[in-house]
Amino acid sequence: MSARWGPDGQEDTADPGGRLLAVRAAEGDEEAFEMLVRGHSGAMLQLAERLMGSRAEAEDAVQDAFVSAWRSLPEYRGEAGFATWLHRIVTNRCLTLLRARRPAADLDAVAEPAAPDHRSSPARAAESHAAVRDLAQAMEALSAEQRVCWVLREIEGQPYEAIGQAVGIRPEAVRARVFRARRVLTEAMAAWR
Amino acid sequence: MRTRQAQNLSDAVAEAVLDVPGVACLRPGLRGLLRSSATVPTGPAGGHGAGARGAVLVSFGPGGAVSGLRVDVVVRARHQAASTARAVRAAAAAAAAVPPEAVRVNVTGIV
Amino acid sequence: MAMSTPHPREAPDDDEDLEVLACGRDLAEVWERAALAPADDPHTLACAYCRQAVADLEHLRAAALPVAPAPPADLDTSALVRRVMEVVRLELRPGRDLPLGEDDEDSWIYESVAARTLRAAAEEVPGVRAGSCRVTPPGSRTSPARGPVGVRIDITVEYGRDLRSTSRAVRDGLARAARERLGLAVDALDVTVTDLHDPPDRPQEHRT
């Protein structure tokens, strides 16, 4: 299930059951909450892994986010769709974890990314594999905010307004961070070439 | 601070209450024992461990006599909750030798 | 960039962001346009600086394309779900105490527990899904009193079903469940249809 960024009407139409479950969970129905966790954990893990760079950290972030969601569900008024609301909580949790990260240790801990799916040639595959690894390293040079904004823009494809709401900054500030991230990353990638 | 007397009394009440048909266990234990209605709960909340003791609260009046009981139970869906609560009251009152009016019963779950 | 401290919070610094290519174009804008659509204006197509900038961005984006992910093993997700629910079950929200049984008995039931039974009863009516279910005892929030309670439930109903007879069936089902399964005295029963939903076996038209 991919996040939908249009007006909430679209999300609700595609997942009307989700709204019922969210209301029930807000009222203390933990079985309804479990169904929500099951339904959304795949997408949230994918988002968190893209933000954090490793599966283990992604699982920690998503687990924390779901518990936080359970606690704040009574305040969830449904103005945003549930998936959108959850997406923001996960993004915020990842941002907090990224800010607390110690970069020196993490350069060693960067997980080797999986090889890209290239059917053309082994040489091309090796080349892109190296590029992906260099990118993973280059991303460590980004600030937490730059990293989050860039991932949400380039990989998740979110509009600037949605990123701004998730991170808690103006869309113009998001734009600026995305630009700075692109600059840092293109320079790092050019150095490899 | 729990006295021995209170502990023994709680255990006696817990044992009596668990015998009531319609009682599944004394309040969900802290280890997440309840997964589905088909599972028979095992472990502390089903017996006399910390979970069971926490579910039975004994109040003492001046002079040390038992003045009241509070019992938290999880009941089985096939019996009416209110009548199970009534039976729990009777069993607890008898075990603690207090009048039934002194017993408060909370239904904390249905399985 | 030397990094010996945790990532600092950065303050937006507008002056840093104005980077101009040798041809005079704003790099941020060149990239933003390239990210949205392939270049079609004569300057960008002809200018070596713009083309290099766009190529750099393409190279970056090609590396960033999500690699074919291993399908998330259901087992992994299950472990996560289990860990989350373990914490949730330590922090359950029981809701208010509701008076159970006769007025002169001292028996009570959690609102969330009663609501579960009532929602289940509502969903036994064909084509009904239950949402919010609130049960209000007499007395105040902090000191609930003995006496009959009020029940408010929201439901969604399948397209094509008669709303009035469905609502009536839900009301009857709730009244019966409150009496027979719980022993909860109810003096007000409010059923609101909040939405219509597709029957489960029909594909939803709005799926993308």
Coordinates of C-alpha atoms in Angstrom, one line a residue:
Chain A
M1 CA 0.0 0.0 0.0
S2 CA 1.5 3.3 -1.0
A3 CA 0.7 6.6 0.7
R4 CA -1.7 8.8 -1.2
W5 CA -1.1 12.5 -1.1
G6 CA -4.2 13.9 -2.7
P7 CA -7.1 15.2 -0.7
D8 CA -8.2 12.9 2.0
G9 CA -11.3 11.9 0.0
Q10 CA -9.0 9.7 -2.1
E11 CA -7.5 8.0 0.8
D12 CA -10.8 7.4 2.5
T13 CA -12.3 6.0 -0.7
A14 CA -9.5 3.6 -1.1
D15 CA -9.6 2.5 2.6
P16 CA -13.0 3.2 4.1
G17 CA -12.5 0.5 6.7
G18 CA -9.4 2.2 8.0
R19 CA -11.4 5.1 9.3
L20 CA -13.7 2.9 11.2
L21 CA -10.8 1.0 12.7
A22 CA -9.1 4.3 13.7
V23 CA -12.3 5.5 15.5
R24 CA -12.7 2.2 17.3
A25 CA -9.0 2.1 18.3
A26 CA -9.3 5.7 19.6
E27 CA -12.1 4.5 21.9
G28 CA -9.9 1.7 23.3
D29 CA -10.6 -1.2 20.9
E30 CA -7.1 -2.7 20.8
E31 CA -8.1 -5.4 18.4
A32 CA -9.0 -2.7 15.9
F33 CA -5.6 -1.1 16.5
E34 CA -3.9 -4.4 15.9
M35 CA -5.6 -4.6 12.5
L36 CA -4.4 -1.1 11.7
V37 CA -0.8 -2.1 12.7
R38 CA -1.0 -5.2 10.5
G39 CA -2.4 -3.2 7.6
H40 CA 0.1 -0.3 7.7
S41 CA 3.4 -1.8 9.0
G42 CA 4.7 -2.8 5.6
A43 CA 4.4 0.7 4.1
M44 CA 5.7 2.3 7.3
L45 CA 8.7 0.0 7.4
Q46 CA 9.5 0.9 3.8
L47 CA 9.3 4.6 4.6
A48 CA 11.4 4.3 7.7
E49 CA 14.0 2.2 6.0
R50 CA 14.4 4.8 3.3
L51 CA 14.8 7.5 6.0
M52 CA 17.0 5.6 8.4
G53 CA 19.1 3.6 6.0
S54 CA 18.9 0.4 7.9
R55 CA 16.2 -2.2 8.5
A56 CA 16.9 -2.6 12.2
E57 CA 16.6 1.1 12.9
A58 CA 13.5 1.3 10.7
E59 CA 11.9 -1.4 12.9
D60 CA 12.7 0.5 16.1
A61 CA 11.4 3.7 14.6
V62 CA 8.1 2.1 13.4
Q63 CA 7.5 0.3 16.6
D64 CA 8.0 3.6 18.6
A65 CA 5.7 5.3 16.1
F66 CA 2.9 2.8 16.4
V67 CA 3.0 3.0 20.2
S68 CA 3.0 6.8 20.0
A69 CA 0.0 6.5 17.6
W70 CA -1.9 4.4 20.1
R71 CA -1.3 6.9 22.9
S72 CA -2.3 9.9 20.8
L73 CA -5.3 8.3 19.0
P74 CA -7.8 9.8 21.3
E75 CA -6.7 13.2 20.0
Y76 CA -6.8 12.2 16.4
R77 CA -9.7 14.0 14.9
G78 CA -9.6 12.5 11.5
E79 CA -8.9 15.7 9.7
A80 CA -6.1 13.9 7.9
G81 CA -6.5 10.3 6.7
F82 CA -5.2 7.7 9.1
A83 CA -2.3 6.7 6.8
T84 CA -1.3 10.3 6.4
W85 CA -1.4 10.9 10.1
L86 CA 0.6 7.8 10.7
H87 CA 3.1 8.8 8.0
R88 CA 3.7 12.0 9.9
I89 CA 4.3 10.2 13.2
V90 CA 6.8 7.8 11.6
T91 CA 8.6 10.7 9.8
N92 CA 8.9 12.6 13.1
R93 CA 10.2 9.6 14.9
C94 CA 12.8 9.0 12.2
L95 CA 13.8 12.7 12.3
T96 CA 14.3 12.5 16.1
L97 CA 16.4 9.4 15.8
L98 CA 18.4 10.8 12.9
R99 CA 19.2 14.0 14.9
A100 CA 20.4 11.9 17.8
R101 CA 22.6 9.7 15.6
R102 CA 26.4 9.9 16.0
P103 CA 27.7 10.2 12.4
A104 CA 31.2 8.8 12.9
A105 CA 29.9 5.5 14.2
D106 CA 27.2 5.3 11.5
L107 CA 29.6 5.5 8.6
D108 CA 30.8 2.0 9.6
A109 CA 27.3 0.9 10.3
V110 CA 25.8 1.9 7.0
A111 CA 24.2 -1.3 5.7
E112 CA 25.4 -2.5 2.3
P113 CA 22.4 -1.6 0.0
A114 CA 20.9 -4.4 -2.0
A115 CA 22.1 -4.6 -5.6
P116 CA 19.9 -2.8 -8.1
D117 CA 17.8 -5.0 -10.3
H118 CA 19.6 -4.6 -13.6
R119 CA 19.0 -7.1 -16.3
S120 CA 21.2 -5.5 -18.9
S121 CA 24.8 -6.4 -18.0
P122 CA 26.9 -7.4 -15.1
A123 CA 29.2 -4.4 -15.7
R124 CA 26.2 -2.1 -15.6
A125 CA 25.0 -3.8 -12.5
A126 CA 28.4 -3.5 -10.8
E127 CA 28.5 0.2 -11.8
S128 CA 25.1 1.0 -10.3
H129 CA 25.8 -1.1 -7.3
A130 CA 28.8 1.1 -6.6
A131 CA 26.8 4.2 -7.2
V132 CA 24.1 3.1 -4.8
R133 CA 26.8 2.4 -2.1
D134 CA 28.4 5.8 -2.7
L135 CA 25.0 7.4 -2.4
A136 CA 24.4 5.7 0.9
Q137 CA 27.7 7.1 2.2
A138 CA 27.1 10.5 0.7
M139 CA 23.7 10.6 2.5
E140 CA 25.5 10.4 5.8
A141 CA 26.9 13.9 5.2
L142 CA 23.4 15.3 5.1
S143 CA 21.8 16.8 8.2
A144 CA 18.8 15.0 9.6
E145 CA 16.4 17.6 8.1
Q146 CA 18.1 17.5 4.7
R147 CA 18.0 13.8 4.6
V148 CA 14.3 13.5 5.5
C149 CA 13.3 16.3 3.1
W150 CA 15.3 14.8 0.3
V151 CA 14.0 11.2 0.8
L152 CA 10.4 12.3 1.1
R153 CA 10.8 14.4 -2.1
E154 CA 12.9 12.3 -4.3
I155 CA 12.1 8.7 -3.2
E156 CA 8.6 9.0 -1.7
G157 CA 7.5 11.6 -4.2
Q158 CA 5.6 13.8 -1.7
P159 CA 4.6 17.4 -2.5
Y160 CA 6.4 20.1 -0.6
E161 CA 3.3 21.0 1.4
A162 CA 3.0 17.5 2.7
I163 CA 6.7 17.3 3.6
G164 CA 6.4 20.6 5.4
Q165 CA 3.5 19.4 7.4
A166 CA 5.2 16.2 8.3
V167 CA 8.5 17.9 9.4
G168 CA 7.0 21.0 10.8
I169 CA 8.6 23.6 8.6
R170 CA 7.3 25.9 5.8
P171 CA 7.3 24.4 2.2
E172 CA 9.9 27.0 1.2
A173 CA 12.2 25.7 3.9
V174 CA 11.6 22.2 2.5
R175 CA 12.5 23.4 -0.9
A176 CA 15.8 24.9 0.4
R177 CA 16.8 21.7 2.2
V178 CA 16.0 19.6 -0.9
F179 CA 18.2 21.9 -3.0
R180 CA 21.1 21.7 -0.5
A181 CA 20.8 18.0 -0.3
R182 CA 20.9 17.7 -4.0
R183 CA 24.0 19.8 -4.1
V184 CA 25.8 17.8 -1.5
L185 CA 24.8 14.5 -3.1
T186 CA 25.6 15.4 -6.7
E187 CA 29.0 16.6 -5.6
A188 CA 29.7 13.4 -3.8
M189 CA 28.5 11.3 -6.8
A190 CA 30.6 13.4 -9.2
A191 CA 33.7 12.8 -7.1
W192 CA 33.2 9.1 -7.7
R193 CA 32.8 9.6 -11.4
Chain B
M1 CA 2.3 -3.1 52.6
R2 CA 0.6 -6.4 52.3
T3 CA 0.2 -8.3 55.5
R4 CA 0.2 -12.1 55.6
Q5 CA -3.5 -12.0 56.6
A6 CA -4.4 -9.8 53.6
Q7 CA -2.4 -12.1 51.3
N8 CA -4.0 -15.3 52.5
L9 CA -7.4 -13.7 52.3
S10 CA -6.8 -12.5 48.7
D11 CA -5.7 -15.9 47.7
A12 CA -8.8 -17.5 49.3
V13 CA -11.1 -15.0 47.6
A14 CA -9.2 -15.5 44.2
E15 CA -9.5 -19.3 44.5
A16 CA -13.3 -19.1 45.2
V17 CA -13.9 -16.7 42.4
L18 CA -12.0 -18.7 39.9
D19 CA -14.3 -21.6 40.6
V20 CA -17.3 -19.6 39.5
P21 CA -18.4 -20.9 36.1
G22 CA -18.4 -17.9 33.8
V23 CA -15.2 -16.6 35.2
A24 CA -12.3 -16.8 32.7
C25 CA -9.6 -15.3 34.9
L26 CA -8.9 -12.5 37.3
R27 CA -8.2 -9.4 35.1
P28 CA -5.8 -9.6 32.2
G29 CA -2.3 -10.4 33.5
L30 CA 0.6 -8.1 32.7
R31 CA 2.1 -10.6 30.3
G32 CA -0.5 -10.2 27.7
L33 CA -2.0 -13.6 28.2
L34 CA -5.3 -13.1 26.4
R35 CA -4.9 -13.6 22.7
S36 CA -8.2 -15.1 21.7
S37 CA -11.4 -16.4 23.3
A38 CA -10.3 -19.9 22.4
T39 CA -7.2 -19.8 24.5
V40 CA -7.3 -20.9 28.1
P41 CA -5.2 -18.4 30.0
T42 CA -2.3 -19.9 31.9
G43 CA 0.1 -18.4 34.3
P44 CA -0.2 -15.7 37.0
A45 CA -3.5 -14.2 36.1
G46 CA -5.2 -17.6 36.1
G47 CA -3.8 -18.6 39.5
H48 CA -2.5 -17.0 42.5
G49 CA 0.4 -15.0 41.2
A50 CA 0.9 -11.3 41.2
G51 CA -1.9 -10.8 38.6
A52 CA -4.5 -12.6 40.7
R53 CA -3.5 -10.8 43.8
G54 CA -3.7 -7.4 42.1
A55 CA -7.3 -8.3 41.0
V56 CA -8.5 -8.7 44.6
L57 CA -8.4 -5.6 46.8
V58 CA -9.2 -6.1 50.5
S59 CA -10.2 -3.1 52.6
F60 CA -9.8 -3.2 56.4
G61 CA -11.8 -1.2 58.9
P62 CA -10.9 0.0 62.3
G63 CA -10.0 -2.9 64.5
G64 CA -8.6 -4.9 61.5
A65 CA -11.9 -6.5 60.4
V66 CA -12.5 -6.8 56.6
S67 CA -14.7 -4.0 55.6
G68 CA -14.9 -4.5 51.8
L69 CA -13.6 -6.3 48.8
R70 CA -13.1 -5.3 45.2
V71 CA -12.7 -8.0 42.6
D72 CA -11.7 -7.5 38.9
V73 CA -12.7 -10.4 36.7
V74 CA -12.7 -11.3 33.0
V75 CA -15.8 -13.3 32.2
R76 CA -16.8 -15.8 29.5
A77 CA -19.1 -14.5 26.8
R78 CA -21.5 -17.5 27.0
H79 CA -22.8 -16.3 30.3
Q80 CA -24.5 -13.0 31.0
A81 CA -21.9 -10.7 32.5
A82 CA -24.2 -9.4 35.2
S83 CA -25.2 -12.8 36.5
T84 CA -21.5 -13.9 36.5
A85 CA -20.7 -10.8 38.5
R86 CA -23.5 -11.7 41.0
A87 CA -22.0 -15.2 41.4
V88 CA -18.6 -13.7 41.9
R89 CA -19.9 -11.5 44.6
A90 CA -21.5 -14.4 46.4
A91 CA -18.4 -16.5 46.2
A92 CA -16.1 -13.7 47.3
A93 CA -18.3 -12.7 50.2
A94 CA -18.5 -16.3 51.4
A95 CA -14.7 -16.7 51.2
A96 CA -14.0 -13.5 53.1
A97 CA -16.9 -13.9 55.5
V98 CA -18.4 -10.5 54.6
P99 CA -21.9 -9.5 53.5
P100 CA -22.4 -9.5 49.7
E101 CA -23.1 -5.7 49.8
A102 CA -19.5 -5.2 50.8
V103 CA -18.2 -6.6 47.5
R104 CA -17.6 -4.5 44.4
V105 CA -17.2 -6.5 41.2
N106 CA -15.6 -5.0 38.0
V107 CA -15.9 -6.8 34.7
T108 CA -12.6 -5.9 33.0
G109 CA -13.0 -8.1 30.0
I110 CA -15.1 -10.6 28.1
V111 CA -13.6 -13.6 26.2
Chain C
M1 CA 32.4 18.1 5.8
A2 CA 34.0 17.2 9.1
M3 CA 31.4 15.7 11.5
S4 CA 32.4 15.2 15.1
T5 CA 29.1 16.2 16.7
P6 CA 25.6 14.9 16.2
H7 CA 23.9 16.4 13.2
P8 CA 23.2 20.0 14.2
R9 CA 19.8 21.5 13.7
E10 CA 20.2 23.9 10.8
A11 CA 18.8 27.3 10.4
P12 CA 17.5 28.1 6.9
D13 CA 20.1 30.4 5.4
D14 CA 18.8 32.0 2.3
D15 CA 22.0 33.5 1.1
E16 CA 23.7 30.1 0.8
D17 CA 21.0 28.8 -1.6
L18 CA 21.5 31.2 -4.5
E19 CA 23.9 29.3 -6.7
V20 CA 24.1 30.5 -10.3
L21 CA 25.5 28.5 -13.2
A22 CA 28.1 30.0 -15.5
C23 CA 25.3 30.6 -18.0
G24 CA 23.5 32.7 -15.4
R25 CA 20.7 30.3 -14.6
D26 CA 19.7 29.6 -11.0
L27 CA 20.8 26.0 -10.3
A28 CA 18.0 25.3 -7.9
E29 CA 15.4 26.2 -10.5
V30 CA 17.2 24.2 -13.2
W31 CA 17.1 21.2 -11.0
E32 CA 13.5 21.7 -9.9
R33 CA 12.3 22.0 -13.5
A34 CA 14.4 18.9 -14.5
A35 CA 12.9 16.9 -11.6
L36 CA 9.4 17.6 -12.8
A37 CA 9.7 17.2 -16.6
P38 CA 12.3 16.6 -19.3
A39 CA 13.8 19.8 -20.6
D40 CA 12.1 21.3 -23.6
D41 CA 13.3 24.9 -23.7
P42 CA 16.0 25.9 -26.2
H43 CA 18.5 27.3 -23.6
T44 CA 18.6 24.1 -21.5
L45 CA 18.8 21.9 -24.5
A46 CA 21.8 23.8 -25.9
C47 CA 23.6 25.0 -22.8
A48 CA 26.5 22.8 -21.7
Y49 CA 26.3 24.0 -18.1
C50 CA 22.6 23.3 -17.8
R51 CA 23.0 20.0 -19.4
Q52 CA 25.8 19.0 -17.0
A53 CA 23.7 20.1 -14.1
V54 CA 20.7 18.1 -15.3
A55 CA 23.0 15.1 -16.0
D56 CA 24.4 15.3 -12.4
L57 CA 20.8 15.2 -11.1
E58 CA 19.8 12.3 -13.3
H59 CA 22.9 10.4 -12.1
L60 CA 21.9 11.0 -8.5
R61 CA 18.3 10.1 -9.1
A62 CA 19.2 6.9 -10.9
A63 CA 21.2 5.8 -7.9
A64 CA 18.4 6.7 -5.6
L65 CA 15.8 4.7 -7.4
P66 CA 14.5 2.2 -4.8
V67 CA 16.2 -1.1 -5.5
A68 CA 13.9 -4.0 -6.0
P69 CA 13.0 -4.7 -2.4
A70 CA 12.9 -8.2 -1.0
P71 CA 9.3 -8.8 -0.3
P72 CA 8.9 -8.1 3.4
A73 CA 8.7 -11.5 5.0
D74 CA 5.3 -11.7 6.8
L75 CA 7.3 -13.1 9.7
D76 CA 9.2 -9.8 10.1
T77 CA 6.0 -7.8 10.2
S78 CA 4.4 -10.2 12.7
A79 CA 7.3 -9.7 15.1
L80 CA 6.8 -6.0 14.9
V81 CA 3.0 -6.3 15.4
R82 CA 3.5 -8.5 18.3
R83 CA 6.0 -6.1 20.0
V84 CA 3.7 -3.2 19.5
M85 CA 0.7 -5.0 20.9
E86 CA 2.6 -6.1 23.9
V87 CA 3.2 -2.5 24.8
V88 CA -0.4 -1.5 23.9
R89 CA -1.8 -4.2 26.2
L90 CA 0.0 -2.6 29.1
E91 CA -1.6 0.7 28.3
L92 CA -5.2 -0.2 27.5
R93 CA -7.9 2.4 27.6
P94 CA -10.8 0.8 29.5
G95 CA -13.0 3.8 29.4
R96 CA -15.6 4.7 32.0
D97 CA -17.1 2.3 34.6
L98 CA -20.6 1.5 33.7
P99 CA -23.2 0.2 36.2
L100 CA -24.0 -3.4 35.5
G101 CA -27.0 -5.3 36.8
E102 CA -29.6 -3.9 39.2
D103 CA -29.4 -0.5 40.7
D104 CA -28.7 -1.8 44.1
E105 CA -25.8 -4.0 43.1
D106 CA -22.2 -2.9 43.2
S107 CA -21.2 -4.5 39.8
W108 CA -19.5 -2.5 37.0
I109 CA -18.2 -3.1 33.5
Y110 CA -15.6 -1.1 31.5
E111 CA -17.1 1.0 28.7
S112 CA -14.6 -0.5 26.2
V113 CA -15.7 -4.0 27.1
A114 CA -19.4 -3.2 26.8
A115 CA -18.7 -1.4 23.5
R116 CA -17.0 -4.5 22.1
T117 CA -20.0 -6.6 22.8
L118 CA -22.4 -4.0 21.4
R119 CA -20.4 -3.5 18.2
A120 CA -20.2 -7.2 17.6
A121 CA -24.0 -7.4 18.0
A122 CA -24.5 -4.5 15.5
E123 CA -22.2 -6.3 13.0
E124 CA -24.4 -9.4 13.2
V125 CA -26.9 -7.5 11.2
P126 CA -26.1 -8.2 7.5
G127 CA -24.3 -5.3 5.7
V128 CA -23.4 -3.4 8.8
R129 CA -20.0 -2.3 10.0
A130 CA -19.8 -0.6 13.4
G131 CA -17.7 2.4 14.2
S132 CA -17.8 4.7 17.2
C133 CA -19.7 3.3 20.2
R134 CA -20.1 5.4 23.3
V135 CA -22.0 4.4 26.4
T136 CA -22.8 7.0 29.0
P137 CA -23.8 6.2 32.6
P138 CA -26.0 8.5 34.7
G139 CA -24.2 10.8 37.1
S140 CA -21.0 12.7 36.3
R141 CA -17.8 11.7 34.5
T142 CA -15.8 11.2 37.7
S143 CA -18.6 9.7 39.8
P144 CA -20.8 7.5 37.6
A145 CA -24.1 6.6 39.3
R146 CA -26.2 3.5 39.1
G147 CA -29.1 3.5 36.6
P148 CA -29.8 2.9 32.9
V149 CA -27.1 4.0 30.4
G150 CA -27.3 5.7 27.1
V151 CA -25.8 4.1 24.0
R152 CA -24.7 6.0 20.8
I153 CA -23.3 4.0 17.9
D154 CA -22.2 4.9 14.4
I155 CA -22.6 2.4 11.6
T156 CA -21.8 2.2 7.9
V157 CA -24.2 0.2 5.7
E158 CA -23.7 -1.6 2.5
Y159 CA -24.9 0.1 -0.7
G160 CA -28.3 -1.1 -1.7
R161 CA -29.7 -2.0 1.7
D162 CA -32.7 -0.4 3.2
L163 CA -31.4 2.1 5.8
R164 CA -34.5 2.2 7.9
S165 CA -34.9 -1.5 8.4
T166 CA -31.2 -2.0 8.9
S167 CA -31.1 0.7 11.6
R168 CA -34.1 -0.9 13.3
A169 CA -32.4 -4.3 13.2
V170 CA -29.3 -2.8 14.7
R171 CA -31.3 -1.1 17.5
D172 CA -33.1 -4.4 18.3
G173 CA -29.9 -6.3 18.2
L174 CA -28.2 -3.8 20.6
A175 CA -31.1 -3.8 23.0
R176 CA -31.1 -7.6 23.0
A177 CA -27.3 -7.9 23.5
A178 CA -27.3 -5.3 26.3
R179 CA -30.0 -7.3 28.1
E180 CA -29.0 -10.9 27.4
R181 CA -25.2 -10.8 27.0
L182 CA -24.4 -8.1 29.5
G183 CA -27.2 -7.4 31.8
L184 CA -26.7 -3.7 31.1
A185 CA -29.9 -1.5 31.5
V186 CA -30.3 0.9 28.6
D187 CA -32.7 3.8 28.4
A188 CA -31.5 5.6 25.3
L189 CA -30.3 4.0 22.1
D190 CA -29.0 6.2 19.2
V191 CA -28.0 4.6 15.9
T192 CA -26.5 6.9 13.3
V193 CA -25.6 5.8 9.7
T194 CA -22.4 7.7 9.0
D195 CA -21.6 6.3 5.6
L196 CA -22.3 3.7 2.9
H197 CA -19.8 1.1 1.9
D198 CA -19.2 -1.3 -0.9
P199 CA -20.1 -4.9 -0.4
P200 CA -16.9 -7.0 0.3
D201 CA -16.8 -9.0 -2.9
R202 CA -17.3 -6.1 -5.3
P203 CA -14.0 -4.4 -6.5
Q204 CA -13.8 -0.8 -5.4
E205 CA -14.0 1.7 -8.3
H206 CA -11.6 4.2 -6.9
R207 CA -8.6 2.0 -6.5
T208 CA -5.5 3.3 -8.4

